[in-house]
PDB file of C-alpha atoms in Angstrom:
ATOM      1  CA  UNK L   1     -21.850  -4.450  -8.354  1.00 55.00           C
ATOM      2  CA  UNK L   2     -23.387  -7.836  -9.206  1.00 63.00           C
ATOM      3  CA  UNK L   3     -21.306 -10.273 -11.206  1.00 76.00           C
ATOM      4  CA  UNK L   4     -21.241 -13.797 -12.528  1.00 89.00           C
ATOM      5  CA  UNK L   5     -18.287 -16.029 -13.279  1.00 92.00           C
ATOM      6  CA  UNK L   6     -18.824 -15.733 -17.004  1.00 93.00           C
ATOM      7  CA  UNK L   7     -19.197 -11.937 -17.071  1.00 94.00           C
ATOM      8  CA  UNK L   8     -16.143 -11.463 -14.870  1.00 95.00           C
ATOM      9  CA  UNK L   9     -14.066 -13.795 -16.994  1.00 95.00           C
ATOM     10  CA  UNK L  10     -15.192 -12.113 -20.193  1.00 95.00           C
ATOM     11  CA  UNK L  11     -14.388  -8.661 -18.840  1.00 96.00           C
ATOM     12  CA  UNK L  12     -11.046  -9.507 -17.200  1.00 96.00           C
ATOM     13  CA  UNK L  13      -9.751 -11.479 -20.166  1.00 96.00           C
ATOM     14  CA  UNK L  14     -10.958  -8.740 -22.471  1.00 97.00           C
ATOM     15  CA  UNK L  15      -8.604  -6.193 -20.874  1.00 97.00           C
ATOM     16  CA  UNK L  16      -5.717  -5.215 -23.167  1.00 96.00           C
ATOM     17  CA  UNK L  17      -2.652  -7.406 -22.771  1.00 97.00           C
ATOM     18  CA  UNK L  18       0.309  -5.798 -21.029  1.00 97.00           C
ATOM     19  CA  UNK L  19       3.362  -4.975 -23.110  1.00 97.00           C
ATOM     20  CA  UNK L  20       5.938  -6.112 -20.547  1.00 96.00           C
ATOM     21  CA  UNK L  21       8.914  -4.565 -22.345  1.00 97.00           C
ATOM     22  CA  UNK L  22       7.121  -1.248 -22.777  1.00 97.00           C
ATOM     23  CA  UNK L  23       5.887  -1.237 -19.162  1.00 96.00           C
ATOM     24  CA  UNK L  24       9.340  -1.892 -17.722  1.00 96.00           C
ATOM     25  CA  UNK L  25      10.956   0.641 -20.050  1.00 96.00           C
ATOM     26  CA  UNK L  26       8.504   3.370 -19.031  1.00 95.00           C
ATOM     27  CA  UNK L  27       8.973   2.586 -15.330  1.00 94.00           C
ATOM     28  CA  UNK L  28      12.735   2.724 -15.772  1.00 93.00           C
ATOM     29  CA  UNK L  29      12.650   6.000 -17.709  1.00 93.00           C
ATOM     30  CA  UNK L  30      10.462   7.716 -15.127  1.00 88.00           C
ATOM     31  CA  UNK L  31      12.898   6.557 -12.474  1.00 82.00           C
ATOM     32  CA  UNK L  32      15.687   8.603 -14.064  1.00 83.00           C
ATOM     33  CA  UNK L  33      13.931  11.949 -13.558  1.00 79.00           C
ATOM     34  CA  UNK L  34      16.015  14.383 -11.509  1.00 74.00           C
ATOM     35  CA  UNK L  35      14.403  16.807  -9.070  1.00 77.00           C
ATOM     36  CA  UNK L  36      15.615  20.055  -7.534  1.00 77.00           C
ATOM     37  CA  UNK L  37      16.625  20.421  -3.902  1.00 74.00           C
ATOM     38  CA  UNK L  38      13.418  22.187  -2.870  1.00 77.00           C
ATOM     39  CA  UNK L  39      11.363  19.513  -4.579  1.00 89.00           C
ATOM     40  CA  UNK L  40      13.407  16.808  -2.854  1.00 92.00           C
ATOM     41  CA  UNK L  41      12.669  18.316   0.564  1.00 92.00           C
ATOM     42  CA  UNK L  42       8.950  18.335  -0.288  1.00 94.00           C
ATOM     43  CA  UNK L  43       9.120  14.765  -1.604  1.00 95.00           C
ATOM     44  CA  UNK L  44      10.834  13.511   1.562  1.00 97.00           C
ATOM     45  CA  UNK L  45       8.161  14.997   3.810  1.00 97.00           C
ATOM     46  CA  UNK L  46       5.430  13.695   1.510  1.00 97.00           C
ATOM     47  CA  UNK L  47       6.918  10.192   1.558  1.00 97.00           C
ATOM     48  CA  UNK L  48       7.147  10.229   5.374  1.00 98.00           C
ATOM     49  CA  UNK L  49       3.469  11.200   5.551  1.00 98.00           C
ATOM     50  CA  UNK L  50       2.582   8.256   3.269  1.00 98.00           C
ATOM     51  CA  UNK L  51       4.233   5.466   5.268  1.00 97.00           C
ATOM     52  CA  UNK L  52       2.258   2.706   6.940  1.00 97.00           C
ATOM     53  CA  UNK L  53       4.708   1.949   9.753  1.00 96.00           C
ATOM     54  CA  UNK L  54       4.388  -1.796  10.163  1.00 94.00           C
ATOM     55  CA  UNK L  55       5.220  -4.628  12.506  1.00 93.00           C
ATOM     56  CA  UNK L  56       3.865  -8.037  11.526  1.00 92.00           C
ATOM     57  CA  UNK L  57       5.932 -10.584  13.403  1.00 91.00           C
ATOM     58  CA  UNK L  58       5.012 -13.470  15.653  1.00 90.00           C
ATOM     59  CA  UNK L  59       7.191 -11.907  18.349  1.00 92.00           C
ATOM     60  CA  UNK L  60       5.281  -8.597  18.417  1.00 94.00           C
ATOM     61  CA  UNK L  61       4.611  -7.367  21.948  1.00 96.00           C
ATOM     62  CA  UNK L  62       2.515  -4.476  23.306  1.00 97.00           C
ATOM     63  CA  UNK L  63       5.744  -2.647  24.125  1.00 97.00           C
ATOM     64  CA  UNK L  64       7.006  -2.939  20.554  1.00 96.00           C
ATOM     65  CA  UNK L  65       3.689  -1.685  19.182  1.00 97.00           C
ATOM     66  CA  UNK L  66       3.657   1.269  21.580  1.00 97.00           C
ATOM     67  CA  UNK L  67       7.220   2.165  20.570  1.00 96.00           C
ATOM     68  CA  UNK L  68       6.239   1.999  16.893  1.00 96.00           C
ATOM     69  CA  UNK L  69       3.220   4.202  17.569  1.00 97.00           C
ATOM     70  CA  UNK L  70       5.431   6.768  19.288  1.00 97.00           C
ATOM     71  CA  UNK L  71       7.725   6.789  16.258  1.00 96.00           C
ATOM     72  CA  UNK L  72       4.738   7.221  13.934  1.00 97.00           C
ATOM     73  CA  UNK L  73       3.590  10.328  15.815  1.00 97.00           C
ATOM     74  CA  UNK L  74       7.079  11.807  16.205  1.00 97.00           C
ATOM     75  CA  UNK L  75       9.355  10.148  13.619  1.00 96.00           C
ATOM     76  CA  UNK L  76      12.174  12.508  14.609  1.00 94.00           C
ATOM     77  CA  UNK L  77      11.803  13.544  18.269  1.00 93.00           C
ATOM     78  CA  UNK L  78      14.502  16.200  17.785  1.00 91.00           C
ATOM     79  CA  UNK L  79      12.507  17.937  15.043  1.00 93.00           C
ATOM     80  CA  UNK L  80       8.795  18.348  15.644  1.00 92.00           C
ATOM     81  CA  UNK L  81       8.306  19.751  12.126  1.00 95.00           C
ATOM     82  CA  UNK L  82       8.695  16.202  10.806  1.00 97.00           C
ATOM     83  CA  UNK L  83       5.336  14.903   9.493  1.00 97.00           C
ATOM     84  CA  UNK L  84       3.595  12.013  11.184  1.00 98.00           C
ATOM     85  CA  UNK L  85       3.315   8.784   9.247  1.00 98.00           C
ATOM     86  CA  UNK L  86      -0.023   7.816   7.722  1.00 98.00           C
ATOM     87  CA  UNK L  87      -0.707   4.743   9.813  1.00 98.00           C
ATOM     88  CA  UNK L  88       0.595   2.008  12.052  1.00 97.00           C
ATOM     89  CA  UNK L  89      -0.165  -1.477  10.723  1.00 96.00           C
ATOM     90  CA  UNK L  90      -0.423  -4.452  13.096  1.00 96.00           C
ATOM     91  CA  UNK L  91      -2.117  -7.818  13.531  1.00 96.00           C
ATOM     92  CA  UNK L  92      -5.719  -7.696  14.818  1.00 96.00           C
ATOM     93  CA  UNK L  93      -4.770  -8.654  18.377  1.00 96.00           C
ATOM     94  CA  UNK L  94      -2.537  -5.570  18.603  1.00 97.00           C
ATOM     95  CA  UNK L  95      -5.081  -3.065  17.273  1.00 98.00           C
ATOM     96  CA  UNK L  96      -6.362  -2.000  20.705  1.00 98.00           C
ATOM     97  CA  UNK L  97      -2.804  -1.372  21.907  1.00 98.00           C
ATOM     98  CA  UNK L  98      -1.991   0.704  18.833  1.00 98.00           C
ATOM     99  CA  UNK L  99      -5.278   2.614  19.068  1.00 98.00           C
ATOM    100  CA  UNK L 100      -4.622   3.582  22.675  1.00 98.00           C
ATOM    101  CA  UNK L 101      -1.041   4.610  21.938  1.00 98.00           C
ATOM    102  CA  UNK L 102      -2.145   6.789  19.005  1.00 98.00           C
ATOM    103  CA  UNK L 103      -5.065   8.472  20.782  1.00 97.00           C
ATOM    104  CA  UNK L 104      -5.197  12.179  20.012  1.00 96.00           C
ATOM    105  CA  UNK L 105      -3.067  11.904  16.870  1.00 97.00           C
ATOM    106  CA  UNK L 106      -4.022  11.810  13.195  1.00 97.00           C
ATOM    107  CA  UNK L 107      -2.192   8.511  12.645  1.00 98.00           C
ATOM    108  CA  UNK L 108      -4.524   5.734  11.531  1.00 98.00           C
ATOM    109  CA  UNK L 109      -4.513   2.160  12.792  1.00 98.00           C
ATOM    110  CA  UNK L 110      -4.397  -0.401   9.995  1.00 98.00           C
ATOM    111  CA  UNK L 111      -4.725  -4.115  10.562  1.00 97.00           C
ATOM    112  CA  UNK L 112      -3.973  -7.068   8.339  1.00 96.00           C
ATOM    113  CA  UNK L 113      -6.832  -9.529   8.393  1.00 92.00           C
ATOM    114  CA  UNK L 114      -8.387 -12.368   6.373  1.00 92.00           C
ATOM    115  CA  UNK L 115      -5.753 -14.989   7.278  1.00 91.00           C
ATOM    116  CA  UNK L 116      -2.756 -12.808   6.399  1.00 93.00           C
ATOM    117  CA  UNK L 117      -0.402 -13.491   4.658  1.00 91.00           C
ATOM    118  CA  UNK L 118      -1.631 -16.619   2.829  1.00 90.00           C
ATOM    119  CA  UNK L 119      -5.325 -15.771   2.657  1.00 90.00           C
ATOM    120  CA  UNK L 120      -6.161 -19.463   2.838  1.00 90.00           C
ATOM    121  CA  UNK L 121      -9.130 -19.612   5.171  1.00 92.00           C
ATOM    122  CA  UNK L 122     -12.886 -19.991   4.897  1.00 93.00           C
ATOM    123  CA  UNK L 123     -14.870 -16.782   4.448  1.00 95.00           C
ATOM    124  CA  UNK L 124     -16.475 -16.955   7.936  1.00 96.00           C
ATOM    125  CA  UNK L 125     -12.968 -17.043   9.429  1.00 95.00           C
ATOM    126  CA  UNK L 126     -11.912 -14.053   7.338  1.00 95.00           C
ATOM    127  CA  UNK L 127     -15.024 -12.140   8.334  1.00 96.00           C
ATOM    128  CA  UNK L 128     -14.447 -12.901  12.029  1.00 96.00           C
ATOM    129  CA  UNK L 129     -10.816 -11.761  11.694  1.00 95.00           C
ATOM    130  CA  UNK L 130     -12.009  -8.502  10.124  1.00 97.00           C
ATOM    131  CA  UNK L 131     -14.754  -7.975  12.710  1.00 96.00           C
ATOM    132  CA  UNK L 132     -12.271  -8.425  15.561  1.00 96.00           C
ATOM    133  CA  UNK L 133      -9.940  -5.801  14.107  1.00 97.00           C
ATOM    134  CA  UNK L 134     -12.737  -3.285  13.519  1.00 97.00           C
ATOM    135  CA  UNK L 135     -14.226  -3.850  16.977  1.00 97.00           C
ATOM    136  CA  UNK L 136     -10.810  -3.093  18.463  1.00 97.00           C
ATOM    137  CA  UNK L 137     -10.719   0.222  16.588  1.00 97.00           C
ATOM    138  CA  UNK L 138      -9.012  -0.409  13.246  1.00 98.00           C
ATOM    139  CA  UNK L 139      -9.427   2.458  10.781  1.00 98.00           C
ATOM    140  CA  UNK L 140      -8.178   0.403   7.835  1.00 98.00           C
ATOM    141  CA  UNK L 141      -8.215  -3.290   6.927  1.00 98.00           C
ATOM    142  CA  UNK L 142      -5.477  -4.778   4.740  1.00 97.00           C
ATOM    143  CA  UNK L 143      -6.914  -8.015   3.339  1.00 97.00           C
ATOM    144  CA  UNK L 144      -5.206 -10.601   1.158  1.00 96.00           C
ATOM    145  CA  UNK L 145      -6.878 -12.315  -1.743  1.00 96.00           C
ATOM    146  CA  UNK L 146      -6.819 -16.081  -2.150  1.00 95.00           C
ATOM    147  CA  UNK L 147      -4.177 -16.264  -4.889  1.00 95.00           C
ATOM    148  CA  UNK L 148      -4.899 -19.942  -5.425  1.00 95.00           C
ATOM    149  CA  UNK L 149      -8.515 -19.189  -6.293  1.00 95.00           C
ATOM    150  CA  UNK L 150      -7.499 -16.303  -8.556  1.00 96.00           C
ATOM    151  CA  UNK L 151      -4.855 -18.314 -10.427  1.00 96.00           C
ATOM    152  CA  UNK L 152      -7.330 -21.176 -10.853  1.00 96.00           C
ATOM    153  CA  UNK L 153      -9.679 -18.743 -12.573  1.00 95.00           C
ATOM    154  CA  UNK L 154     -12.262 -18.664  -9.783  1.00 96.00           C
ATOM    155  CA  UNK L 155     -12.732 -14.927 -10.176  1.00 97.00           C
ATOM    156  CA  UNK L 156     -16.251 -14.787  -8.761  1.00 97.00           C
ATOM    157  CA  UNK L 157     -15.070 -16.433  -5.537  1.00 96.00           C
ATOM    158  CA  UNK L 158     -12.365 -13.790  -5.100  1.00 97.00           C
ATOM    159  CA  UNK L 159     -14.806 -11.007  -6.051  1.00 97.00           C
ATOM    160  CA  UNK L 160     -17.388 -12.167  -3.533  1.00 96.00           C
ATOM    161  CA  UNK L 161     -14.841 -12.458  -0.738  1.00 96.00           C
ATOM    162  CA  UNK L 162     -13.600  -8.897  -1.338  1.00 97.00           C
ATOM    163  CA  UNK L 163     -17.191  -7.639  -1.470  1.00 97.00           C
ATOM    164  CA  UNK L 164     -18.019  -9.435   1.779  1.00 97.00           C
ATOM    165  CA  UNK L 165     -15.019  -7.969   3.591  1.00 98.00           C
ATOM    166  CA  UNK L 166     -15.894  -4.534   2.208  1.00 98.00           C
ATOM    167  CA  UNK L 167     -19.412  -4.931   3.569  1.00 97.00           C
ATOM    168  CA  UNK L 168     -17.980  -5.928   6.959  1.00 97.00           C
ATOM    169  CA  UNK L 169     -15.866  -2.759   6.952  1.00 97.00           C
ATOM    170  CA  UNK L 170     -18.957  -0.650   6.308  1.00 95.00           C
ATOM    171  CA  UNK L 171     -18.239   3.008   6.969  1.00 95.00           C
ATOM    172  CA  UNK L 172     -15.917   2.210   9.863  1.00 96.00           C
ATOM    173  CA  UNK L 173     -12.781   1.201   7.959  1.00 98.00           C
ATOM    174  CA  UNK L 174     -11.238   1.628   4.513  1.00 98.00           C
ATOM    175  CA  UNK L 175     -10.303  -1.575   2.716  1.00 98.00           C
ATOM    176  CA  UNK L 176      -6.905  -2.254   1.145  1.00 98.00           C
ATOM    177  CA  UNK L 177      -6.817  -5.357  -1.040  1.00 98.00           C
ATOM    178  CA  UNK L 178      -3.441  -7.122  -1.299  1.00 97.00           C
ATOM    179  CA  UNK L 179      -2.746  -9.118  -4.457  1.00 96.00           C
ATOM    180  CA  UNK L 180       0.713 -10.525  -3.652  1.00 95.00           C
ATOM    181  CA  UNK L 181       1.891  -9.568  -7.119  1.00 94.00           C
ATOM    182  CA  UNK L 182       5.015 -11.709  -6.800  1.00 92.00           C
ATOM    183  CA  UNK L 183       2.773 -14.794  -6.866  1.00 95.00           C
ATOM    184  CA  UNK L 184       0.543 -13.697  -9.746  1.00 94.00           C
ATOM    185  CA  UNK L 185       3.278 -14.547 -12.276  1.00 89.00           C
ATOM    186  CA  UNK L 186       2.294 -12.199 -15.117  1.00 96.00           C
ATOM    187  CA  UNK L 187       1.559  -8.532 -15.649  1.00 97.00           C
ATOM    188  CA  UNK L 188      -1.724  -9.524 -17.285  1.00 98.00           C
ATOM    189  CA  UNK L 189      -2.755 -11.172 -14.009  1.00 98.00           C
ATOM    190  CA  UNK L 190      -1.796  -8.054 -12.040  1.00 98.00           C
ATOM    191  CA  UNK L 191      -3.956  -5.922 -14.337  1.00 98.00           C
ATOM    192  CA  UNK L 192      -6.861  -8.365 -13.977  1.00 98.00           C
ATOM    193  CA  UNK L 193      -6.489  -8.501 -10.188  1.00 98.00           C
ATOM    194  CA  UNK L 194      -6.433  -4.697 -10.037  1.00 98.00           C
ATOM    195  CA  UNK L 195      -9.711  -4.377 -11.902  1.00 98.00           C
ATOM    196  CA  UNK L 196     -11.276  -7.270  -9.991  1.00 98.00           C
ATOM    197  CA  UNK L 197     -10.375  -5.666  -6.674  1.00 98.00           C
ATOM    198  CA  UNK L 198     -11.659  -2.241  -7.683  1.00 98.00           C
ATOM    199  CA  UNK L 199     -14.934  -3.585  -9.043  1.00 97.00           C
ATOM    200  CA  UNK L 200     -15.472  -5.569  -5.840  1.00 97.00           C
ATOM    201  CA  UNK L 201     -15.166  -2.455  -3.674  1.00 97.00           C
ATOM    202  CA  UNK L 202     -11.513  -1.980  -2.700  1.00 98.00           C
ATOM    203  CA  UNK L 203     -10.631   1.482  -1.404  1.00 98.00           C
ATOM    204  CA  UNK L 204      -6.945   0.725  -2.068  1.00 98.00           C
ATOM    205  CA  UNK L 205      -5.142  -1.853  -4.155  1.00 98.00           C
ATOM    206  CA  UNK L 206      -1.867  -3.051  -2.666  1.00 97.00           C
ATOM    207  CA  UNK L 207       1.000  -4.949  -4.272  1.00 96.00           C
ATOM    208  CA  UNK L 208       2.261  -7.263  -1.581  1.00 93.00           C
ATOM    209  CA  UNK L 209       2.397  -8.612   1.948  1.00 92.00           C
ATOM    210  CA  UNK L 210       6.154  -8.089   2.180  1.00 85.00           C
ATOM    211  CA  UNK L 211       6.432 -11.780   3.058  1.00 86.00           C
ATOM    212  CA  UNK L 212       7.563 -13.164  -0.320  1.00 83.00           C
ATOM    213  CA  UNK L 213      10.679 -12.743  -2.463  1.00 75.00           C
ATOM    214  CA  UNK L 214       9.214 -10.321  -5.028  1.00 80.00           C
ATOM    215  CA  UNK L 215       7.239  -7.407  -3.638  1.00 86.00           C
ATOM    216  CA  UNK L 216       6.657  -3.866  -4.937  1.00 92.00           C
ATOM    217  CA  UNK L 217       8.526  -2.941  -8.119  1.00 94.00           C
ATOM    218  CA  UNK L 218       8.290   0.213 -10.232  1.00 95.00           C
ATOM    219  CA  UNK L 219       6.749  -1.817 -13.061  1.00 96.00           C
ATOM    220  CA  UNK L 220       3.987  -3.544 -11.109  1.00 96.00           C
ATOM    221  CA  UNK L 221       3.177  -0.303  -9.276  1.00 97.00           C
ATOM    222  CA  UNK L 222       3.039   1.594 -12.586  1.00 97.00           C
ATOM    223  CA  UNK L 223       0.597  -1.005 -13.888  1.00 97.00           C
ATOM    224  CA  UNK L 224      -1.641  -0.571 -10.840  1.00 98.00           C
ATOM    225  CA  UNK L 225      -1.469   3.222 -11.126  1.00 98.00           C
ATOM    226  CA  UNK L 226      -2.621   2.948 -14.732  1.00 98.00           C
ATOM    227  CA  UNK L 227      -5.498   0.780 -13.531  1.00 98.00           C
ATOM    228  CA  UNK L 228      -6.737   3.267 -10.908  1.00 98.00           C
ATOM    229  CA  UNK L 229      -6.376   6.127 -13.398  1.00 98.00           C
ATOM    230  CA  UNK L 230      -8.429   4.275 -16.012  1.00 98.00           C
ATOM    231  CA  UNK L 231     -10.970   3.096 -13.423  1.00 98.00           C
ATOM    232  CA  UNK L 232     -11.622   6.681 -12.306  1.00 98.00           C
ATOM    233  CA  UNK L 233     -11.927   7.801 -15.925  1.00 98.00           C
ATOM    234  CA  UNK L 234     -14.616   5.171 -16.511  1.00 97.00           C
ATOM    235  CA  UNK L 235     -16.471   5.250 -13.181  1.00 97.00           C
ATOM    236  CA  UNK L 236     -15.626   8.536 -11.473  1.00 98.00           C
ATOM    237  CA  UNK L 237     -14.436   6.562  -8.432  1.00 98.00           C
ATOM    238  CA  UNK L 238     -10.914   7.165  -7.126  1.00 98.00           C
ATOM    239  CA  UNK L 239      -9.003   4.210  -5.648  1.00 98.00           C
ATOM    240  CA  UNK L 240      -5.725   4.354  -3.720  1.00 98.00           C
ATOM    241  CA  UNK L 241      -2.509   2.428  -4.394  1.00 98.00           C
ATOM    242  CA  UNK L 242      -0.065   0.975  -1.878  1.00 97.00           C
ATOM    243  CA  UNK L 243       3.250  -0.558  -2.964  1.00 96.00           C
ATOM    244  CA  UNK L 244       4.596  -2.660  -0.110  1.00 94.00           C
ATOM    245  CA  UNK L 245       7.884  -4.414   0.524  1.00 90.00           C
ATOM    246  CA  UNK L 246      11.317  -3.763  -0.926  1.00 87.00           C
ATOM    247  CA  UNK L 247      11.308   0.070  -0.951  1.00 93.00           C
ATOM    248  CA  UNK L 248      14.207   0.856   1.337  1.00 91.00           C
ATOM    249  CA  UNK L 249      15.683   4.270   0.598  1.00 93.00           C
ATOM    250  CA  UNK L 250      14.794   7.842  -0.264  1.00 94.00           C
ATOM    251  CA  UNK L 251      15.939   7.601  -3.877  1.00 93.00           C
ATOM    252  CA  UNK L 252      13.609   4.654  -4.499  1.00 94.00           C
ATOM    253  CA  UNK L 253      10.687   6.356  -2.729  1.00 95.00           C
ATOM    254  CA  UNK L 254      11.052   9.481  -4.864  1.00 95.00           C
ATOM    255  CA  UNK L 255      11.022   7.331  -7.994  1.00 94.00           C
ATOM    256  CA  UNK L 256       7.661   5.939  -6.892  1.00 96.00           C
ATOM    257  CA  UNK L 257       6.311   9.451  -6.267  1.00 96.00           C
ATOM    258  CA  UNK L 258       7.347  10.398  -9.818  1.00 95.00           C
ATOM    259  CA  UNK L 259       5.463   7.332 -11.071  1.00 95.00           C
ATOM    260  CA  UNK L 260       2.367   8.500  -9.209  1.00 97.00           C
ATOM    261  CA  UNK L 261       2.532  12.046 -10.532  1.00 95.00           C
ATOM    262  CA  UNK L 262       3.295  11.093 -14.133  1.00 95.00           C
ATOM    263  CA  UNK L 263       0.830   8.202 -14.359  1.00 96.00           C
ATOM    264  CA  UNK L 264      -2.196   8.759 -12.143  1.00 97.00           C
ATOM    265  CA  UNK L 265      -1.661  12.459 -11.528  1.00 96.00           C
ATOM    266  CA  UNK L 266      -1.320  14.915  -8.687  1.00 96.00           C
ATOM    267  CA  UNK L 267      -4.683  13.889  -7.202  1.00 97.00           C
ATOM    268  CA  UNK L 268      -2.957  10.762  -5.883  1.00 98.00           C
ATOM    269  CA  UNK L 269      -0.055  12.654  -4.237  1.00 97.00           C
ATOM    270  CA  UNK L 270      -1.688  12.508  -0.824  1.00 96.00           C
ATOM    271  CA  UNK L 271      -1.661   9.840   1.870  1.00 97.00           C
ATOM    272  CA  UNK L 272      -5.408   9.377   1.470  1.00 98.00           C
ATOM    273  CA  UNK L 273      -4.657   7.869  -1.950  1.00 98.00           C
ATOM    274  CA  UNK L 274      -1.065   6.619  -1.871  1.00 98.00           C
ATOM    275  CA  UNK L 275       0.880   4.752   0.807  1.00 98.00           C
ATOM    276  CA  UNK L 276       4.221   3.063   1.245  1.00 97.00           C
ATOM    277  CA  UNK L 277       4.235  -0.255   3.072  1.00 92.00           C
ATOM    278  CA  UNK L 278       7.924   0.053   3.915  1.00 82.00           C
ATOM    279  CA  UNK L 279       8.900   0.566   7.555  1.00 80.00           C
ATOM    280  CA  UNK L 280      12.666   0.492   6.994  1.00 87.00           C
ATOM    281  CA  UNK L 281      12.241   3.324   4.482  1.00 95.00           C
ATOM    282  CA  UNK L 282      11.410   5.786   7.251  1.00 95.00           C
ATOM    283  CA  UNK L 283      14.891   5.686   8.754  1.00 94.00           C
ATOM    284  CA  UNK L 284      16.546   6.606   5.468  1.00 94.00           C
ATOM    285  CA  UNK L 285      14.043   9.392   4.849  1.00 95.00           C
ATOM    286  CA  UNK L 286      14.821  10.812   8.290  1.00 95.00           C
ATOM    287  CA  UNK L 287      18.575  10.620   7.668  1.00 94.00           C
ATOM    288  CA  UNK L 288      18.217  12.399   4.322  1.00 94.00           C
ATOM    289  CA  UNK L 289      15.898  14.996   5.828  1.00 94.00           C
ATOM    290  CA  UNK L 290      18.412  15.755   8.563  1.00 92.00           C
ATOM    291  CA  UNK L 291      21.225  15.936   5.996  1.00 90.00           C
ATOM    292  CA  UNK L 292      19.296  18.545   3.998  1.00 89.00           C
ATOM    293  CA  UNK L 293      18.628  20.596   7.135  1.00 82.00           C
ATOM    294  CA  UNK L 294      22.140  20.548   8.611  1.00 83.00           C
ATOM    295  CA  UNK L 295      24.469  19.633   5.758  1.00 79.00           C
ATOM    296  CA  UNK L 296      25.702  16.450   7.396  1.00 76.00           C
ATOM    297  CA  UNK L 297      24.515  13.046   8.538  1.00 72.00           C
ATOM    298  CA  UNK L 298      24.061  12.241  12.202  1.00 69.00           C
ATOM    299  CA  UNK L 299      25.647   9.249  13.876  1.00 61.00           C
ATOM    300  CA  UNK L 300      24.289   5.704  13.639  1.00 55.00           C
ATOM    301  CA  UNK L 301      22.104   6.218  16.718  1.00 58.00           C
ATOM    302  CA  UNK L 302      20.174   9.092  15.108  1.00 60.00           C
ATOM    303  CA  UNK L 303      17.266   6.823  14.168  1.00 61.00           C
ATOM    304  CA  UNK L 304      15.760   3.929  16.057  1.00 62.00           C
ATOM    305  CA  UNK L 305      16.275   0.361  14.916  1.00 57.00           C
ATOM    306  CA  UNK L 306      12.851  -1.171  14.398  1.00 56.00           C
TER     307      UNK L 306
END
């Protein structure tokens, strides 16, 4: 899509304003839905299959990445019926290690790029970061937008950067665009960022880096789900959604799955279109899964400490 600053501004500011009270009330009401035991078992396995198991620390080592990859392939080594996670997400310099460790599995390798988490770098630097990750074997690129440019109203700059990274991904990697919703201040900005990202070529829109105080919430995820639903209705193109950061237990994860089903629809209830960026969530899902299978919780050493 070609765009100009004026056309982007006119379109984005012409989107309906968000009724914050109504949005939060709907998110809260959907979160109260109860589900039956059989549905809960299905939801737990579905949530496990949607996790991007992540390590994004300065102290990451090849050994830590290999251990995470092993957990992604066999989240519960005592029960091989447990689904694999969707992906392992690492910094670009750890992509080759993750790729080797995951060889022969269906688990994807995702890599944060484009000067994660701040996104404050020149475009050539962001493109080089992306190229390095793809050359090492990344299946997915999680890029961050320049929130400063977006908040200053430089929409075309953000659009062109997303489009350039998408072009660099080509047909080798899917592109997830991170907005850092906690820094966008308003729901109107989150709606505008969602549409901007989708129009620029995002394959996924993602709430957060997990590196700030406010990350994924039911309300901001609901807003993004509405955006992908409406975008598909208008263009025929389906875009994925990834809430990241702050989703820590099974009860919360199931609430998000209800949001997906009730807002975007069942077409998004698949890890090709919905992901959780929440590594600590996996341990609770495994504990709850084991509880449903045996009737009791295992000891504190049942799951690994990541």
